[in-house]
mmCIF file with all atom_site columns, C-alpha atoms in Angstrom:
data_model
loop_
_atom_site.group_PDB
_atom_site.id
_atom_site.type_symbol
_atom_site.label_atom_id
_atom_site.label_alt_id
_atom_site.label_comp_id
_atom_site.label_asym_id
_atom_site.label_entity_id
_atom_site.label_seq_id
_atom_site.pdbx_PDB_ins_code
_atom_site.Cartn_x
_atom_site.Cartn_y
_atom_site.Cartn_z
_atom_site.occupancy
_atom_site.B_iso_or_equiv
_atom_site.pdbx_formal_charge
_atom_site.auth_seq_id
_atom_site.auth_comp_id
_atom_site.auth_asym_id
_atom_site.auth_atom_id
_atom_site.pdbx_PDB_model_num
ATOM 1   C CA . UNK M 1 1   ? -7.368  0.213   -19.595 1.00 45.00 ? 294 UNK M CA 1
ATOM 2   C CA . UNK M 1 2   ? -10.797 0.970   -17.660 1.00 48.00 ? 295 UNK M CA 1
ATOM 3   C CA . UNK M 1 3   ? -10.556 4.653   -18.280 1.00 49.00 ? 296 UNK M CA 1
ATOM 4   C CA . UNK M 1 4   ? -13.144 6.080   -16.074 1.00 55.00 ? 297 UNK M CA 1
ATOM 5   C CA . UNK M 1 5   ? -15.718 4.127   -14.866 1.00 61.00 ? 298 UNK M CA 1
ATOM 6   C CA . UNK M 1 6   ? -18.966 5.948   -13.371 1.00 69.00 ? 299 UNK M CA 1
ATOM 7   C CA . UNK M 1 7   ? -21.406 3.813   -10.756 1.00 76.00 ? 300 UNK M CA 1
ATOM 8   C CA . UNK M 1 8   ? -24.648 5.003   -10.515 1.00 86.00 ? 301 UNK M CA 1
ATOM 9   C CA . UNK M 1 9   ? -26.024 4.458   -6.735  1.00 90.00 ? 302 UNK M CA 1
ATOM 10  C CA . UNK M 1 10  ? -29.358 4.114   -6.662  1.00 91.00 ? 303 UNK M CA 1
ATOM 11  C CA . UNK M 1 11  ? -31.716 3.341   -3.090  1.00 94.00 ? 304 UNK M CA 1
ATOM 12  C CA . UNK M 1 12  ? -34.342 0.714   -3.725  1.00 93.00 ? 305 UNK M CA 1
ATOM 13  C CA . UNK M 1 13  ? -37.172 -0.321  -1.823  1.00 91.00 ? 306 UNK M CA 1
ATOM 14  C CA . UNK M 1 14  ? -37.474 -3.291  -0.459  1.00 91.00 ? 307 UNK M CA 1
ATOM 15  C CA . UNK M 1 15  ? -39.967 -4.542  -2.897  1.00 89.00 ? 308 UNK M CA 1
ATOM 16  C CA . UNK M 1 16  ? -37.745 -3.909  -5.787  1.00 88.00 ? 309 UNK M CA 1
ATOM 17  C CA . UNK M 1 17  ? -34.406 -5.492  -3.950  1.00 87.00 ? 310 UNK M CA 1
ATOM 18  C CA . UNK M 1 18  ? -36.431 -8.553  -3.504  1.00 85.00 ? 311 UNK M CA 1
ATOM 19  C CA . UNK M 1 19  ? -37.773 -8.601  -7.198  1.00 85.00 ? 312 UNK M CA 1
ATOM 20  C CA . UNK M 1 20  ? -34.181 -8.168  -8.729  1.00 81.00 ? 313 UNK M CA 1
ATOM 21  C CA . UNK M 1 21  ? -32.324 -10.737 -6.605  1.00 81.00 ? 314 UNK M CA 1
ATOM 22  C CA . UNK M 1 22  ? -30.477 -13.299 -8.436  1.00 76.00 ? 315 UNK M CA 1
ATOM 23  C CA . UNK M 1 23  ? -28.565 -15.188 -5.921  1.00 76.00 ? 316 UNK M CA 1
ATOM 24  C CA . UNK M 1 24  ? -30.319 -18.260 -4.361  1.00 67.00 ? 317 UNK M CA 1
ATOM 25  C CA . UNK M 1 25  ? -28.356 -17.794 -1.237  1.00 69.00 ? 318 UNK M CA 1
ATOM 26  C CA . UNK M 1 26  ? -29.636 -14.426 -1.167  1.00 72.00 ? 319 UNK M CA 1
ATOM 27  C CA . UNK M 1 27  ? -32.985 -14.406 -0.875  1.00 61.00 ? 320 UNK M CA 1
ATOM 28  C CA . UNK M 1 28  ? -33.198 -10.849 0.506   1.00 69.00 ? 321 UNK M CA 1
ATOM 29  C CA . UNK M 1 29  ? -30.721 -8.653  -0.478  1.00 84.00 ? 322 UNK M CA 1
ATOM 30  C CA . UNK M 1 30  ? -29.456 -5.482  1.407   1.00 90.00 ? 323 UNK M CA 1
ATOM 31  C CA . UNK M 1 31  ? -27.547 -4.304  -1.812  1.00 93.00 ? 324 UNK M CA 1
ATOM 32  C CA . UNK M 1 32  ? -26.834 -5.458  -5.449  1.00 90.00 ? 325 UNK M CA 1
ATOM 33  C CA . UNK M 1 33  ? -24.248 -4.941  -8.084  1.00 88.00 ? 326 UNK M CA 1
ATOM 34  C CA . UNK M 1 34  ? -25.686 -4.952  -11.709 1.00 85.00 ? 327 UNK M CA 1
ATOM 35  C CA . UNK M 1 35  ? -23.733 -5.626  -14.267 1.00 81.00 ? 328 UNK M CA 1
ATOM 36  C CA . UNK M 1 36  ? -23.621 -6.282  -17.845 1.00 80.00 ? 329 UNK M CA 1
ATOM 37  C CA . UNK M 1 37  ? -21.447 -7.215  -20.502 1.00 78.00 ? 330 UNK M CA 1
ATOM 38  C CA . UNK M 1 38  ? -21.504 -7.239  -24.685 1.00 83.00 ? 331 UNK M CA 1
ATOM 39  C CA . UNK M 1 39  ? -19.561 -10.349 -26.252 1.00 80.00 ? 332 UNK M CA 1
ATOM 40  C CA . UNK M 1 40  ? -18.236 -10.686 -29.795 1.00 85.00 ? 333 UNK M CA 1
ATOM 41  C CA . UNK M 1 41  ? -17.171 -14.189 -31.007 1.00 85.00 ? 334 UNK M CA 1
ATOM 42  C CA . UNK M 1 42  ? -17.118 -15.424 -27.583 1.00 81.00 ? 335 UNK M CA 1
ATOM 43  C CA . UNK M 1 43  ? -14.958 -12.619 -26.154 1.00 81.00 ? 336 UNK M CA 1
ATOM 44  C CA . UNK M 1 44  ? -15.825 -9.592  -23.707 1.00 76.00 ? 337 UNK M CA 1
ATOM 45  C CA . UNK M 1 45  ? -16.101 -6.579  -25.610 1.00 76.00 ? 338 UNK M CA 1
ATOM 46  C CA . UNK M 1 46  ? -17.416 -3.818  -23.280 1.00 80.00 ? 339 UNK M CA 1
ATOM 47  C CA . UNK M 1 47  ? -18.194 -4.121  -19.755 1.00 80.00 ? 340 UNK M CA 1
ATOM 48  C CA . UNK M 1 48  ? -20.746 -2.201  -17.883 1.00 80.00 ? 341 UNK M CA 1
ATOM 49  C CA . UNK M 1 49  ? -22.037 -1.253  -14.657 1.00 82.00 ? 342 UNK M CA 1
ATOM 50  C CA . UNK M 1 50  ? -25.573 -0.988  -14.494 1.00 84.00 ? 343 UNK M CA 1
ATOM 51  C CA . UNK M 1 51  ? -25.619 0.259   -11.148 1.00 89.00 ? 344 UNK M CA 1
ATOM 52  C CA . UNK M 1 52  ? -25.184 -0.660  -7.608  1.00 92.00 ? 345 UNK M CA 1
ATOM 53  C CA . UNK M 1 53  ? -28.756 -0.918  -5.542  1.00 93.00 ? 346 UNK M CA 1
ATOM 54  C CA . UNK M 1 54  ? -28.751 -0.513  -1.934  1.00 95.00 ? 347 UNK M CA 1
ATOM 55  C CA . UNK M 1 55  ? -31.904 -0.374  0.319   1.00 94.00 ? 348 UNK M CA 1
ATOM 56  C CA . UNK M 1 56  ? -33.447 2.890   1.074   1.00 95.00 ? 349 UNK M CA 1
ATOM 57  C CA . UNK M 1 57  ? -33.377 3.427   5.006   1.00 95.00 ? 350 UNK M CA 1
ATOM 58  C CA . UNK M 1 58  ? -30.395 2.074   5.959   1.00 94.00 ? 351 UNK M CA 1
ATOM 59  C CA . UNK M 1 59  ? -28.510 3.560   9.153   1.00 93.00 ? 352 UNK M CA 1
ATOM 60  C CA . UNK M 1 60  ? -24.967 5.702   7.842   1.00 92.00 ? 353 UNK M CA 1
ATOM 61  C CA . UNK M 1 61  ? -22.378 2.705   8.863   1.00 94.00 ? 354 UNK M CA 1
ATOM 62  C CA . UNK M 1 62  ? -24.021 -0.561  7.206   1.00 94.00 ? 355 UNK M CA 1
ATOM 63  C CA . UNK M 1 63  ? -24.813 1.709   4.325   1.00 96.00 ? 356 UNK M CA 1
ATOM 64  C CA . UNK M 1 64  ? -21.263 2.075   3.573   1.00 95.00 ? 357 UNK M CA 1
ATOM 65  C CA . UNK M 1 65  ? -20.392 -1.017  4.528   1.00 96.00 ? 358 UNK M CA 1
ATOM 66  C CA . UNK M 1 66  ? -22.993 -2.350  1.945   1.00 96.00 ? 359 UNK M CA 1
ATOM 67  C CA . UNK M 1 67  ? -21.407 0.061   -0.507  1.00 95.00 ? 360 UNK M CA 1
ATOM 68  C CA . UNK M 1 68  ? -17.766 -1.241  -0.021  1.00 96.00 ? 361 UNK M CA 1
ATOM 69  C CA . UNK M 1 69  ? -19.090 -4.848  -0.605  1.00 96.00 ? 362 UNK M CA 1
ATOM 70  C CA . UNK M 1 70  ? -20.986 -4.248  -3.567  1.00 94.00 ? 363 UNK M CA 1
ATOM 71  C CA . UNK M 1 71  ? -17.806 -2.310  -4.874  1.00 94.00 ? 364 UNK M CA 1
ATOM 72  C CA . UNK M 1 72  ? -15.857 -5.313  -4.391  1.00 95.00 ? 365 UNK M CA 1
ATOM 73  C CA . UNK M 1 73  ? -18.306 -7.481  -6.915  1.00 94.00 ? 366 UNK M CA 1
ATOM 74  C CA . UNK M 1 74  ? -17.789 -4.092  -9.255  1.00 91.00 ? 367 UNK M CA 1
ATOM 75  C CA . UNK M 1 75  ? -13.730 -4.622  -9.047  1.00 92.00 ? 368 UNK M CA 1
ATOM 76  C CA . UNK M 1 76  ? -13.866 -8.265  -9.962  1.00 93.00 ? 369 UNK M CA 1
ATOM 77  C CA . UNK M 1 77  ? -16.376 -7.978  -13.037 1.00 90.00 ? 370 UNK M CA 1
ATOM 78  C CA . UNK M 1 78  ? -14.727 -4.645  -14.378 1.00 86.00 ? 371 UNK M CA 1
ATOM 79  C CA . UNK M 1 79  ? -11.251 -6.354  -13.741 1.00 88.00 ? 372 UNK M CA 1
ATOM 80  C CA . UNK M 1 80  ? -12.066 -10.101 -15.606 1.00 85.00 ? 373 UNK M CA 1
ATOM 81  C CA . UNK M 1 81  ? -11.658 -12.119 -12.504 1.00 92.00 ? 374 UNK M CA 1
ATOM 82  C CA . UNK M 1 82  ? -12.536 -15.571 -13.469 1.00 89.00 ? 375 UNK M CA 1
ATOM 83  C CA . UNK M 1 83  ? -16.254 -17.019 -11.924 1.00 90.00 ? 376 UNK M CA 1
ATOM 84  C CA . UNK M 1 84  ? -15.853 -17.239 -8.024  1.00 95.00 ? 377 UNK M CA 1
ATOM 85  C CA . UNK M 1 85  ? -17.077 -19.589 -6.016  1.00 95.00 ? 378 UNK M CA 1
ATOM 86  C CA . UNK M 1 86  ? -19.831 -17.867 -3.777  1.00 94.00 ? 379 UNK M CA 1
ATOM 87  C CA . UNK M 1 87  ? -17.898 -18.755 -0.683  1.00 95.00 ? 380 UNK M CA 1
ATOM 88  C CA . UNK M 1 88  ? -14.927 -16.839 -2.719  1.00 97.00 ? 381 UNK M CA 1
ATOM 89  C CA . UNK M 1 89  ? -16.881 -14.464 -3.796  1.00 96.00 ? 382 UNK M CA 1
ATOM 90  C CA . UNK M 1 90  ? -18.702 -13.135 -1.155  1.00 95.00 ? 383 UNK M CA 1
ATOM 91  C CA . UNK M 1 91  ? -15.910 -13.713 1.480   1.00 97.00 ? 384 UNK M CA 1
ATOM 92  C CA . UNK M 1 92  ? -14.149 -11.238 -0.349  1.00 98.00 ? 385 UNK M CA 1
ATOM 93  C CA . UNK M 1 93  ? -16.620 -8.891  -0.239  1.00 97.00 ? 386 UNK M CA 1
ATOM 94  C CA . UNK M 1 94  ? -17.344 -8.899  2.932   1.00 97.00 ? 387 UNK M CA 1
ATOM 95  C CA . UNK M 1 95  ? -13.747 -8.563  3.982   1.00 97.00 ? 388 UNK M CA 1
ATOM 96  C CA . UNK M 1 96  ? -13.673 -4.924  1.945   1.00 97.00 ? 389 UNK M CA 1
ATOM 97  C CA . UNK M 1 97  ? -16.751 -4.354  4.137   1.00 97.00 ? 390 UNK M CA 1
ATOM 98  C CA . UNK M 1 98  ? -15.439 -5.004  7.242   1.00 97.00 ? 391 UNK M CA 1
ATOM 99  C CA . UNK M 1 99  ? -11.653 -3.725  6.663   1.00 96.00 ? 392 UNK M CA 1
ATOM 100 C CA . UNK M 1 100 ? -14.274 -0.321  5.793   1.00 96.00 ? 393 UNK M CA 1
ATOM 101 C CA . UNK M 1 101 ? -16.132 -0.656  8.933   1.00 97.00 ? 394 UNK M CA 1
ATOM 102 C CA . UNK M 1 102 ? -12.639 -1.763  11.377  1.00 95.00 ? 395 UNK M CA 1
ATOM 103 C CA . UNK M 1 103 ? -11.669 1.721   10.210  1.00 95.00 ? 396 UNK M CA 1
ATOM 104 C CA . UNK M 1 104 ? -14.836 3.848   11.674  1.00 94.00 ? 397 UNK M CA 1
ATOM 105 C CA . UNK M 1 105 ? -14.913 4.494   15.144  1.00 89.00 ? 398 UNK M CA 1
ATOM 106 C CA . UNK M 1 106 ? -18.516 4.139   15.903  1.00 94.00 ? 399 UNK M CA 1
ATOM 107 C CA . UNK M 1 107 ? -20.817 2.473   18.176  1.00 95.00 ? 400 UNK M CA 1
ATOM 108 C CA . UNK M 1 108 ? -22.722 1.357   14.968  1.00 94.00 ? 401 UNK M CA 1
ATOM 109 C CA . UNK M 1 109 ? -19.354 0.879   13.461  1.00 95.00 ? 402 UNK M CA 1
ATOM 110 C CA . UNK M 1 110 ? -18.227 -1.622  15.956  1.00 96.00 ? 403 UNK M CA 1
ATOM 111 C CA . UNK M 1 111 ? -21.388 -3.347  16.038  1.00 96.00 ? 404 UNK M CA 1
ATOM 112 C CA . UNK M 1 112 ? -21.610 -4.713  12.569  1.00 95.00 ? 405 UNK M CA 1
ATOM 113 C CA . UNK M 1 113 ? -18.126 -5.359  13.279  1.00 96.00 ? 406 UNK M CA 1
ATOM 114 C CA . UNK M 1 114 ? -19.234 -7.993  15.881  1.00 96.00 ? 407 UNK M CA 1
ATOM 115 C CA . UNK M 1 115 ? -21.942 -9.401  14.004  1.00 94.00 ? 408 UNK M CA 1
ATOM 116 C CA . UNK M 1 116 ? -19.662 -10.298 10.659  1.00 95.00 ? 409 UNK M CA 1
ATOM 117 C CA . UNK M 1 117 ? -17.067 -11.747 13.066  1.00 95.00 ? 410 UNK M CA 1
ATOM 118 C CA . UNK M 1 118 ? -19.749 -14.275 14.503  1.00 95.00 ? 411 UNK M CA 1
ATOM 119 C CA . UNK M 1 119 ? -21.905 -14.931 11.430  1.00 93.00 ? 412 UNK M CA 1
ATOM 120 C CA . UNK M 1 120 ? -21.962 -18.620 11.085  1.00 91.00 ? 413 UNK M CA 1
ATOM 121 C CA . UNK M 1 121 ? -23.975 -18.534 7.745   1.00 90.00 ? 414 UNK M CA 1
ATOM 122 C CA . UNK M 1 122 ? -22.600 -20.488 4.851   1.00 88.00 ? 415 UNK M CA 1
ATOM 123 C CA . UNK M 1 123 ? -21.953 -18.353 2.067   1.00 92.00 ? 416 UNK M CA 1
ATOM 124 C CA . UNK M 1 124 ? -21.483 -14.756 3.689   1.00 93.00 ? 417 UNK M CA 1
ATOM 125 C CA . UNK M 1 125 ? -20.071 -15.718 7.522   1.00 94.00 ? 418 UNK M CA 1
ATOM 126 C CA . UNK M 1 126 ? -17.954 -18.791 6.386   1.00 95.00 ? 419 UNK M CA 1
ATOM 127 C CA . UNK M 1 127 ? -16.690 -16.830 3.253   1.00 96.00 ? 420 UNK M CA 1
ATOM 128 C CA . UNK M 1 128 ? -15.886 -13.711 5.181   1.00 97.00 ? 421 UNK M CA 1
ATOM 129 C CA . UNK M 1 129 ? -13.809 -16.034 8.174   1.00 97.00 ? 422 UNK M CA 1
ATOM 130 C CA . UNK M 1 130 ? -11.826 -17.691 5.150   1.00 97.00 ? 423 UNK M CA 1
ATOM 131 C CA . UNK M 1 131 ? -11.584 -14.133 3.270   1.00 97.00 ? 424 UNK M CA 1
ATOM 132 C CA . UNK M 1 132 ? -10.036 -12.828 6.769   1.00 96.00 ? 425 UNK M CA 1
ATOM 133 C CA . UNK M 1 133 ? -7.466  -15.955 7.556   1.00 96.00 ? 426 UNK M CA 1
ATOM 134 C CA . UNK M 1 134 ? -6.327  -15.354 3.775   1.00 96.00 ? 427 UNK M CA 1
ATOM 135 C CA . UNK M 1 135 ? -5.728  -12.038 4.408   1.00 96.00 ? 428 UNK M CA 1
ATOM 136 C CA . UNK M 1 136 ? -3.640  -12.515 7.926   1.00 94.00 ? 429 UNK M CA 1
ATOM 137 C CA . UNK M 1 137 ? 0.038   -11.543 6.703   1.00 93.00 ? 430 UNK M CA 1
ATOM 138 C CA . UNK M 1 138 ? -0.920  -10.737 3.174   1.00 94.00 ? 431 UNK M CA 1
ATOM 139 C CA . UNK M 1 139 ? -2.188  -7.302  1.543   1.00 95.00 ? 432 UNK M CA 1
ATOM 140 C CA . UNK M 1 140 ? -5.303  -6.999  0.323   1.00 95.00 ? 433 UNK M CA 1
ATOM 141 C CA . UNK M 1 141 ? -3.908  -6.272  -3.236  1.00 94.00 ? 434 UNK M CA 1
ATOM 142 C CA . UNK M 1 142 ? -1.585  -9.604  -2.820  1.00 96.00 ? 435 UNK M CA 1
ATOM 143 C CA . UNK M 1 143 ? -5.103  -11.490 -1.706  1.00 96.00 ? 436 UNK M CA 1
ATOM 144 C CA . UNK M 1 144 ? -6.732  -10.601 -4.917  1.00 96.00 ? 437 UNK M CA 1
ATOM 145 C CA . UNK M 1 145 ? -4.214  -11.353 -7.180  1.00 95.00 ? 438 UNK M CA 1
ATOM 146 C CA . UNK M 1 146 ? -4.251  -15.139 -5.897  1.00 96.00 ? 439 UNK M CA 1
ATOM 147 C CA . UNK M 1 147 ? -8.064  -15.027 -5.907  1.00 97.00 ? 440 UNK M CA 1
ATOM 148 C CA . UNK M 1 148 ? -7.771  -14.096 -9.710  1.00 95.00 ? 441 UNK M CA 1
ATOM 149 C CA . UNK M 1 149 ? -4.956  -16.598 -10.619 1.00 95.00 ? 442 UNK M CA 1
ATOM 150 C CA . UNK M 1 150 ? -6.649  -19.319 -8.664  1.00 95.00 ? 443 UNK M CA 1
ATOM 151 C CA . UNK M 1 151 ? -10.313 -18.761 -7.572  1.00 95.00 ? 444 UNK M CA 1
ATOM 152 C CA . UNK M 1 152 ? -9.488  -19.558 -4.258  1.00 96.00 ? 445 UNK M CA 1
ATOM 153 C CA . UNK M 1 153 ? -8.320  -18.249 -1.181  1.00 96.00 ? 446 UNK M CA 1
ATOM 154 C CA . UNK M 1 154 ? -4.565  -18.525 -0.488  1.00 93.00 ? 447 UNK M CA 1
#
């Protein structure tokens, strides 16, 4: 098993978000899981978590939202899910953002809310509407485990 894993949180500037971001569709990161892995004859040995950055000054609600998304990458590398698709990927993500966020009942709360349900970007809106409409009559642990066997959305 995992045993315990420990995920240092650490608040960036903006500077420093910008400098460490990998993902071409992400210019300009708001958070950012790091992680890193040791091979031996082609197979995973250890995995670790480097830490998850978030950006310093963020209001209480999209904090934790950013938090539960960056979580999500952290459950797929420290469980072996397969390479996602970024759509894939990031849809998921989102969606343990927003299920977070649909749970608060705040004005800040409800108004991220609105702004992933009408973000028409390609990775992160159009990966979060597919991430919810594979969730619809599904759990969230019954969504994963298709995203692992398959790398797709059911």
């Amino acid at each position: 098993g995992l045993g315990r894993v420990i995920t240092p949180l650490r608040l960036v500037d903006y500077n420093t978000m910008k400098r460490d971001a990998t993902k071409p569709y992400a210019p300009a990161p708001v958070g950012m899981a790091r992680h890193s892995s040791l091979t031996r004859n082609g197979q995973v040995t250890e995995r670790t978590v480097e830490a998850i950055q978030i950006l310093s000054g963020l209001p209480r609600e999209h904090f934790a939202a950013v938090v539960a998304h960056e979580l999500m990458h952290t459950y797929f590398f420290m469980n072996s899910f397969p390479d996602l698709p970024p759509l894939v990927e990031e849809g998921m993500c989102e969606l343990a953002a927003y299920l977070w966020l649909r749970q608060r009942k705040s004005p800040e709360a409800t108004y991220h809310l609105k702004l992933m349900e009408s973000n028409t970007a390609p990775v992160y809106g159009e990966g979060f509407q597919l991430a919810r409409r594979a969730l619809a009559g599904r759990s969230l642990l019954e969504t994963l485990n298709h995203v692992r066997r398959t790398g797709r959305f059911p």
